[in-house]
PDB file of C-alpha atoms and ligand atoms in Angstrom:
ATOM      1  CA  MET K   1       0.078   0.081   0.026  1.00 94.00           C
ATOM      2  CA  PHE K   2       1.221   3.450  -1.098  1.00 96.00           C
ATOM      3  CA  VAL K   3      -0.830   6.547  -0.255  1.00 97.00           C
ATOM      4  CA  GLY K   4      -3.367   4.889   2.146  1.00 97.00           C
ATOM      5  CA  HIS K   5      -0.818   4.617   4.701  1.00 98.00           C
ATOM      6  CA  TYR K   6      -1.398   8.414   5.021  1.00 98.00           C
ATOM      7  CA  ALA K   7      -5.050   7.926   6.197  1.00 98.00           C
ATOM      8  CA  ALA K   8      -3.374   6.629   9.686  1.00 98.00           C
ATOM      9  CA  SER K   9      -1.394   9.598  10.201  1.00 98.00           C
ATOM     10  CA  LEU K  10      -4.391  12.198   9.277  1.00 97.00           C
ATOM     11  CA  ALA K  11      -6.623   9.992  11.681  1.00 97.00           C
ATOM     12  CA  LEU K  12      -3.850  10.138  14.582  1.00 97.00           C
ATOM     13  CA  LYS K  13      -3.658  13.857  14.738  1.00 93.00           C
ATOM     14  CA  LYS K  14      -7.055  13.958  16.194  1.00 90.00           C
ATOM     15  CA  TYR K  15      -5.739  11.871  19.171  1.00 92.00           C
ATOM     16  CA  GLU K  16      -3.198  13.903  20.050  1.00 93.00           C
ATOM     17  CA  LYS K  17      -2.948  17.536  18.225  1.00 91.00           C
ATOM     18  CA  THR K  18       0.617  18.268  19.260  1.00 93.00           C
ATOM     19  CA  ALA K  19       1.872  15.127  17.397  1.00 95.00           C
ATOM     20  CA  SER K  20       3.692  16.445  13.840  1.00 95.00           C
ATOM     21  CA  LEU K  21       2.041  15.648  11.166  1.00 97.00           C
ATOM     22  CA  GLY K  22       5.288  15.258   9.318  1.00 98.00           C
ATOM     23  CA  ILE K  23       6.562  12.978  11.755  1.00 98.00           C
ATOM     24  CA  LEU K  24       3.203  10.914  11.418  1.00 98.00           C
ATOM     25  CA  PHE K  25       3.860  10.829   7.500  1.00 98.00           C
ATOM     26  CA  LEU K  26       7.111   9.272   7.817  1.00 98.00           C
ATOM     27  CA  ALA K  27       6.065   6.966  11.063  1.00 98.00           C
ATOM     28  CA  VAL K  28       3.245   5.271   8.882  1.00 98.00           C
ATOM     29  CA  GLN K  29       6.033   4.546   6.019  1.00 98.00           C
ATOM     30  CA  PHE K  30       8.947   3.869   8.623  1.00 98.00           C
ATOM     31  CA  VAL K  31       9.306   0.093   7.638  1.00 98.00           C
ATOM     32  CA  ASP K  32       9.230   1.225   4.182  1.00 98.00           C
ATOM     33  CA  ILE K  33      11.844   3.752   4.522  1.00 98.00           C
ATOM     34  CA  VAL K  34      13.912   1.102   6.238  1.00 98.00           C
ATOM     35  CA  PHE K  35      12.984  -1.548   4.122  1.00 98.00           C
ATOM     36  CA  PHE K  36      14.346   0.099   0.566  1.00 97.00           C
ATOM     37  CA  PRO K  37      17.803   1.069   1.893  1.00 98.00           C
ATOM     38  CA  LEU K  38      18.023  -2.858   3.189  1.00 98.00           C
ATOM     39  CA  VAL K  39      17.367  -4.136  -0.167  1.00 97.00           C
ATOM     40  CA  LEU K  40      20.040  -1.858  -1.832  1.00 97.00           C
ATOM     41  CA  LEU K  41      22.495  -3.214   1.030  1.00 97.00           C
ATOM     42  CA  GLY K  42      21.140  -6.768   0.009  1.00 97.00           C
ATOM     43  CA  VAL K  43      19.900  -7.266   3.223  1.00 98.00           C
ATOM     44  CA  GLU K  44      16.492  -7.810   2.451  1.00 98.00           C
ATOM     45  CA  ARG K  45      15.165  -8.697  -1.115  1.00 97.00           C
ATOM     46  CA  LEU K  46      12.963  -7.783  -4.009  1.00 96.00           C
ATOM     47  CA  ASN K  47      12.600  -8.423  -7.659  1.00 95.00           C
ATOM     48  CA  VAL K  48      11.568  -6.103 -10.035  1.00 95.00           C
ATOM     49  CA  VAL K  49       9.054  -7.959 -12.173  1.00 94.00           C
ATOM     50  CA  GLU K  50       6.752  -6.309 -14.571  1.00 95.00           C
ATOM     51  CA  ASN K  51       2.712  -6.967 -13.999  1.00 95.00           C
ATOM     52  CA  PHE K  52       3.883  -9.287 -10.949  1.00 96.00           C
ATOM     53  CA  THR K  53       0.470  -8.649  -9.402  1.00 96.00           C
ATOM     54  CA  ASP K  54      -2.415  -6.529 -11.213  1.00 96.00           C
ATOM     55  CA  ALA K  55      -1.288  -3.247  -9.164  1.00 96.00           C
ATOM     56  CA  THR K  56       2.706  -3.868  -8.877  1.00 96.00           C
ATOM     57  CA  HIS K  57       5.901  -4.642 -10.873  1.00 94.00           C
ATOM     58  CA  PHE K  58       7.742  -6.265  -8.064  1.00 94.00           C
ATOM     59  CA  GLU K  59       7.741  -9.257  -6.234  1.00 95.00           C
ATOM     60  CA  LEU K  60       8.636  -9.308  -2.251  1.00 97.00           C
ATOM     61  CA  ILE K  61      10.744 -11.987  -1.522  1.00 96.00           C
ATOM     62  CA  TYR K  62      12.483 -11.659   1.926  1.00 97.00           C
ATOM     63  CA  MET K  63      11.745  -8.846   4.505  1.00 97.00           C
ATOM     64  CA  PRO K  64      11.857 -10.051   7.880  1.00 97.00           C
ATOM     65  CA  TYR K  65      13.644  -7.409   9.525  1.00 98.00           C
ATOM     66  CA  THR K  66      10.897  -4.630   8.157  1.00 98.00           C
ATOM     67  CA  HIS K  67       7.733  -6.373   7.113  1.00 97.00           C
ATOM     68  CA  SER K  68       7.074  -9.218   9.650  1.00 98.00           C
ATOM     69  CA  LEU K  69       4.603  -8.686  12.060  1.00 98.00           C
ATOM     70  CA  VAL K  70       7.081  -9.185  14.958  1.00 98.00           C
ATOM     71  CA  ALA K  71       9.808  -6.818  13.448  1.00 98.00           C
ATOM     72  CA  SER K  72       6.748  -4.058  13.155  1.00 98.00           C
ATOM     73  CA  LEU K  73       5.623  -4.623  16.705  1.00 98.00           C
ATOM     74  CA  ALA K  74       9.708  -3.995  17.775  1.00 98.00           C
ATOM     75  CA  TRP K  75       9.959  -0.954  15.526  1.00 98.00           C
ATOM     76  CA  ALA K  76       6.833   0.381  17.102  1.00 98.00           C
ATOM     77  CA  ALA K  77       8.113  -0.266  20.495  1.00 98.00           C
ATOM     78  CA  LEU K  78      11.259   1.363  19.379  1.00 98.00           C
ATOM     79  CA  ALA K  79       9.684   4.405  18.315  1.00 98.00           C
ATOM     80  CA  TYR K  80       7.617   4.735  21.595  1.00 98.00           C
ATOM     81  CA  ALA K  81      10.874   4.854  23.724  1.00 98.00           C
ATOM     82  CA  LEU K  82      12.343   7.482  21.262  1.00 98.00           C
ATOM     83  CA  PHE K  83       9.505   9.646  21.461  1.00 97.00           C
ATOM     84  CA  ARG K  84       8.677   9.045  25.266  1.00 98.00           C
ATOM     85  CA  TRP K  85      12.029   9.155  26.453  1.00 98.00           C
ATOM     86  CA  VAL K  86      14.863  10.972  23.782  1.00 98.00           C
ATOM     87  CA  VAL K  87      12.668  13.345  21.756  1.00 96.00           C
ATOM     88  CA  VAL K  88       9.314  15.101  22.456  1.00 95.00           C
ATOM     89  CA  LYS K  89       9.305  13.354  25.819  1.00 96.00           C
ATOM     90  CA  SER K  90       5.212  13.030  25.575  1.00 96.00           C
ATOM     91  CA  ARG K  91       3.415  10.075  26.594  1.00 97.00           C
ATOM     92  CA  ARG K  92       0.594  10.476  24.009  1.00 97.00           C
ATOM     93  CA  VAL K  93       3.043  11.626  21.120  1.00 97.00           C
ATOM     94  CA  ALA K  94       4.695   8.471  21.724  1.00 98.00           C
ATOM     95  CA  ILE K  95       1.515   6.430  21.452  1.00 98.00           C
ATOM     96  CA  VAL K  96       0.405   7.957  18.300  1.00 98.00           C
ATOM     97  CA  VAL K  97       3.966   7.695  16.282  1.00 98.00           C
ATOM     98  CA  ALA K  98       4.174   4.023  17.856  1.00 98.00           C
ATOM     99  CA  ILE K  99       0.408   3.234  16.300  1.00 98.00           C
ATOM    100  CA  ALA K 100       1.460   5.306  12.980  1.00 98.00           C
ATOM    101  CA  VAL K 101       4.575   2.665  12.877  1.00 98.00           C
ATOM    102  CA  ALA K 102       2.749  -0.366  13.526  1.00 98.00           C
ATOM    103  CA  SER K 103      -0.376   0.523  11.252  1.00 98.00           C
ATOM    104  CA  HIS K 104       2.286  -0.189   8.238  1.00 98.00           C
ATOM    105  CA  TRP K 105       1.744  -3.968   8.321  1.00 98.00           C
ATOM    106  CA  VAL K 106      -1.909  -3.829   9.395  1.00 98.00           C
ATOM    107  CA  LEU K 107      -2.588  -1.845   5.819  1.00 98.00           C
ATOM    108  CA  ASP K 108      -0.089  -3.899   4.087  1.00 98.00           C
ATOM    109  CA  LEU K 109      -1.718  -7.141   4.898  1.00 98.00           C
ATOM    110  CA  LEU K 110      -4.909  -6.214   2.800  1.00 98.00           C
ATOM    111  CA  VAL K 111      -3.138  -5.445  -0.494  1.00 97.00           C
ATOM    112  CA  HIS K 112       0.120  -7.492  -0.422  1.00 97.00           C
ATOM    113  CA  THR K 113       0.080 -10.996  -1.776  1.00 97.00           C
ATOM    114  CA  PRO K 114       1.120 -13.671   0.878  1.00 97.00           C
ATOM    115  CA  ASP K 115       4.582 -12.314   1.258  1.00 97.00           C
ATOM    116  CA  LEU K 116       4.225 -10.334   5.320  1.00 97.00           C
ATOM    117  CA  PRO K 117       5.826 -13.201   7.288  1.00 97.00           C
ATOM    118  CA  LEU K 118       4.619 -13.260  11.095  1.00 98.00           C
ATOM    119  CA  TRP K 119       8.143 -13.374  12.446  1.00 96.00           C
ATOM    120  CA  SER K 120      11.093 -14.799  10.317  1.00 94.00           C
ATOM    121  CA  ASP K 121      11.255 -15.500   6.603  1.00 93.00           C
ATOM    122  CA  ALA K 122      10.358 -19.612   7.797  1.00 93.00           C
ATOM    123  CA  SER K 123       7.434 -18.517   9.541  1.00 95.00           C
ATOM    124  CA  PRO K 124       3.767 -18.196   7.901  1.00 96.00           C
ATOM    125  CA  LYS K 125       3.673 -15.375   5.370  1.00 97.00           C
ATOM    126  CA  LEU K 126       0.272 -13.493   4.997  1.00 97.00           C
ATOM    127  CA  GLY K 127      -1.118 -11.142   2.838  1.00 97.00           C
ATOM    128  CA  LEU K 128      -4.931 -10.986   1.422  1.00 98.00           C
ATOM    129  CA  GLY K 129      -4.008  -9.923  -2.320  1.00 96.00           C
ATOM    130  CA  LEU K 130      -5.979  -7.164  -2.943  1.00 97.00           C
ATOM    131  CA  TRP K 131      -3.248  -6.111  -5.241  1.00 97.00           C
ATOM    132  CA  ASN K 132      -4.513  -8.711  -7.880  1.00 97.00           C
ATOM    133  CA  TYR K 133      -7.213  -6.136  -7.998  1.00 97.00           C
ATOM    134  CA  ALA K 134      -5.824  -2.644  -8.965  1.00 97.00           C
ATOM    135  CA  ALA K 135      -9.123  -1.042  -9.421  1.00 98.00           C
ATOM    136  CA  ALA K 136     -10.216  -2.261  -5.799  1.00 98.00           C
ATOM    137  CA  THR K 137      -7.042  -1.399  -4.294  1.00 98.00           C
ATOM    138  CA  TYR K 138      -7.486   2.208  -5.737  1.00 98.00           C
ATOM    139  CA  VAL K 139     -10.616   2.509  -4.195  1.00 98.00           C
ATOM    140  CA  LEU K 140      -9.615   0.938  -0.865  1.00 98.00           C
ATOM    141  CA  GLU K 141      -6.511   3.372  -0.562  1.00 98.00           C
ATOM    142  CA  ALA K 142      -8.921   6.452  -1.860  1.00 98.00           C
ATOM    143  CA  ALA K 143     -11.492   5.574   0.600  1.00 98.00           C
ATOM    144  CA  LEU K 144      -9.217   5.173   3.486  1.00 98.00           C
ATOM    145  CA  LEU K 145      -7.377   8.333   2.450  1.00 98.00           C
ATOM    146  CA  LEU K 146     -10.687  10.449   2.099  1.00 98.00           C
ATOM    147  CA  ALA K 147     -11.714   9.211   5.619  1.00 98.00           C
ATOM    148  CA  GLY K 148      -8.576  10.421   6.930  1.00 98.00           C
ATOM    149  CA  LEU K 149      -8.687  13.649   5.383  1.00 98.00           C
ATOM    150  CA  TRP K 150     -12.507  13.951   6.732  1.00 97.00           C
ATOM    151  CA  TRP K 151     -11.157  13.162  10.524  1.00 96.00           C
ATOM    152  CA  TYR K 152      -8.101  15.455  10.029  1.00 97.00           C
ATOM    153  CA  LEU K 153     -10.332  18.693   8.636  1.00 96.00           C
ATOM    154  CA  ARG K 154     -13.036  18.114  11.474  1.00 95.00           C
ATOM    155  CA  ALA K 155      -9.871  17.843  14.268  1.00 94.00           C
ATOM    156  CA  THR K 156      -7.785  21.075  13.008  1.00 94.00           C
ATOM    157  CA  ARG K 157      -9.093  24.718  11.776  1.00 94.00           C
ATOM    158  CA  PRO K 158      -7.621  26.594   9.327  1.00 94.00           C
ATOM    159  CA  THR K 159      -5.485  29.795  10.159  1.00 94.00           C
ATOM    160  CA  GLY K 160      -5.735  31.051   6.615  1.00 92.00           C
ATOM    161  CA  ALA K 161      -6.662  30.258   2.793  1.00 92.00           C
ATOM    162  CA  ILE K 162      -3.601  27.831   2.661  1.00 94.00           C
ATOM    163  CA  GLY K 163      -5.013  26.478   5.633  1.00 94.00           C
ATOM    164  CA  LYS K 164      -8.633  25.923   4.515  1.00 94.00           C
ATOM    165  CA  TRP K 165      -7.676  24.234   1.070  1.00 96.00           C
ATOM    166  CA  GLY K 166      -4.282  22.921   1.337  1.00 97.00           C
ATOM    167  CA  MET K 167      -4.822  19.756   2.724  1.00 97.00           C
ATOM    168  CA  THR K 168      -7.512  18.951   0.585  1.00 97.00           C
ATOM    169  CA  ALA K 169      -5.804  19.823  -2.483  1.00 98.00           C
ATOM    170  CA  PHE K 170      -2.774  17.590  -1.092  1.00 98.00           C
ATOM    171  CA  VAL K 171      -4.716  14.654  -0.722  1.00 98.00           C
ATOM    172  CA  VAL K 172      -6.251  14.981  -4.533  1.00 98.00           C
ATOM    173  CA  VAL K 173      -2.234  15.391  -5.843  1.00 98.00           C
ATOM    174  CA  LEU K 174      -1.781  12.166  -3.894  1.00 98.00           C
ATOM    175  CA  LEU K 175      -4.967  10.402  -5.218  1.00 98.00           C
ATOM    176  CA  MET K 176      -3.485  11.412  -8.995  1.00 98.00           C
ATOM    177  CA  ILE K 177      -0.114   9.857  -8.112  1.00 97.00           C
ATOM    178  CA  ASN K 178      -1.893   6.571  -7.055  1.00 97.00           C
ATOM    179  CA  VAL K 179      -3.072   6.451 -10.286  1.00 97.00           C
ATOM    180  CA  VAL K 180       0.360   6.186 -11.863  1.00 96.00           C
ATOM    181  CA  ASN K 181       1.141   4.030  -9.128  1.00 95.00           C
ATOM    182  CA  LEU K 182      -1.101   1.403  -9.946  1.00 96.00           C
ATOM    183  CA  PHE K 183      -2.135   1.503 -13.146  1.00 97.00           C
ATOM    184  CA  GLY K 184       1.339   2.883 -14.710  1.00 95.00           C
ATOM    185  CA  PRO K 185       3.660   0.911 -16.741  1.00 93.00           C
ATOM    186  CA  LEU K 186       7.076  -0.544 -15.236  1.00 92.00           C
ATOM    187  CA  GLN K 187       9.250   2.862 -14.987  1.00 84.00           C
ATOM    188  CA  GLY K 188      12.770   1.221 -15.740  1.00 78.00           C
ATOM    189  CA  ASP K 189      13.639  -2.035 -14.416  1.00 77.00           C
ATOM    190  CA  SER K 190      15.845  -1.661 -11.646  1.00 90.00           C
ATOM    191  CA  LYS K 191      15.829  -1.621  -8.033  1.00 93.00           C
ATOM    192  CA  VAL K 192      17.639   1.530  -7.533  1.00 95.00           C
ATOM    193  CA  MET K 193      14.750   3.547  -9.404  1.00 93.00           C
ATOM    194  CA  LEU K 194      12.260   1.930  -7.375  1.00 93.00           C
ATOM    195  CA  ALA K 195      13.959   2.586  -3.797  1.00 95.00           C
ATOM    196  CA  ALA K 196      14.587   5.972  -4.783  1.00 95.00           C
ATOM    197  CA  THR K 197      11.286   6.791  -6.169  1.00 94.00           C
ATOM    198  CA  ALA K 198       9.816   5.757  -3.156  1.00 96.00           C
ATOM    199  CA  LEU K 199      12.102   7.432  -0.403  1.00 97.00           C
ATOM    200  CA  LEU K 200      11.766  10.574  -2.288  1.00 97.00           C
ATOM    201  CA  SER K 201       8.368  10.133  -2.421  1.00 97.00           C
ATOM    202  CA  TYR K 202       8.010   9.605   1.534  1.00 98.00           C
ATOM    203  CA  PHE K 203      10.488  12.283   2.432  1.00 98.00           C
ATOM    204  CA  LEU K 204       8.716  14.543   0.340  1.00 98.00           C
ATOM    205  CA  PHE K 205       5.168  14.104   1.136  1.00 98.00           C
ATOM    206  CA  ALA K 206       6.313  14.583   4.548  1.00 98.00           C
ATOM    207  CA  ALA K 207       7.907  17.719   4.146  1.00 98.00           C
ATOM    208  CA  VAL K 208       4.509  18.682   2.693  1.00 98.00           C
ATOM    209  CA  ALA K 209       2.304  17.207   5.034  1.00 98.00           C
ATOM    210  CA  PHE K 210       4.302  19.114   8.090  1.00 97.00           C
ATOM    211  CA  TRP K 211       4.230  22.418   6.186  1.00 97.00           C
ATOM    212  CA  LEU K 212       0.348  22.462   5.363  1.00 97.00           C
ATOM    213  CA  ASP K 213      -0.067  21.089   8.969  1.00 96.00           C
ATOM    214  CA  THR K 214       1.051  24.247  10.304  1.00 95.00           C
ATOM    215  CA  LYS K 215      -1.321  26.242   8.224  1.00 95.00           C
ATOM    216  CA  ARG K 216      -4.096  24.494  10.790  1.00 94.00           C
ATOM    217  CA  SER K 217      -4.356  24.852  14.670  1.00 87.00           C
TER     218      SER K 217
HETATM  219 ZN1   ZN J 301       5.441  -1.557   3.311  1.00 71.83          ZN
END
């Protein structure tokens, strides 16, 4: 899952308004932000395979350190500890950031083919396989993201024109990007390209979300 993960970021803002939306945008993609560098280092593995599913051009082979259920929970626990005792030092912020990190696995479960291990690579692997239906994946991610937006807009107030329309416009852009992501052809068959595009998107989207969030109170 790609843009649908941000539904969790937007919704969690309602539960702790002092949490940075930029941090929450990074937190929901945290395991992917670790995954792609590990792929480039050869620690975790994916293969670029054109039309591997209806919605993707890659096969996820080996990712126990980022995308197993146990690893996800461990990363969430680490995020909790970091925000509880090192930065920000708020219990409520630590809780929402940890939930954001853990939400990645839960939402990935809906769309991935069975490639998400429970603990190690030898453990059972789960995935409900919605990626086999690109249109259904699109509708699910769009519905999640719009629900998150609605939740966020109800929880915060604009402080000007950018605050009033900015986040809605950003969500529309994300929904357009996801058309290319889910229905577009394979763009260059290298892992480096895939990793670079993903990581650049994650940090760019987090920066935009952070900035737009400063326009609402
Ligand atoms: Zn992922």
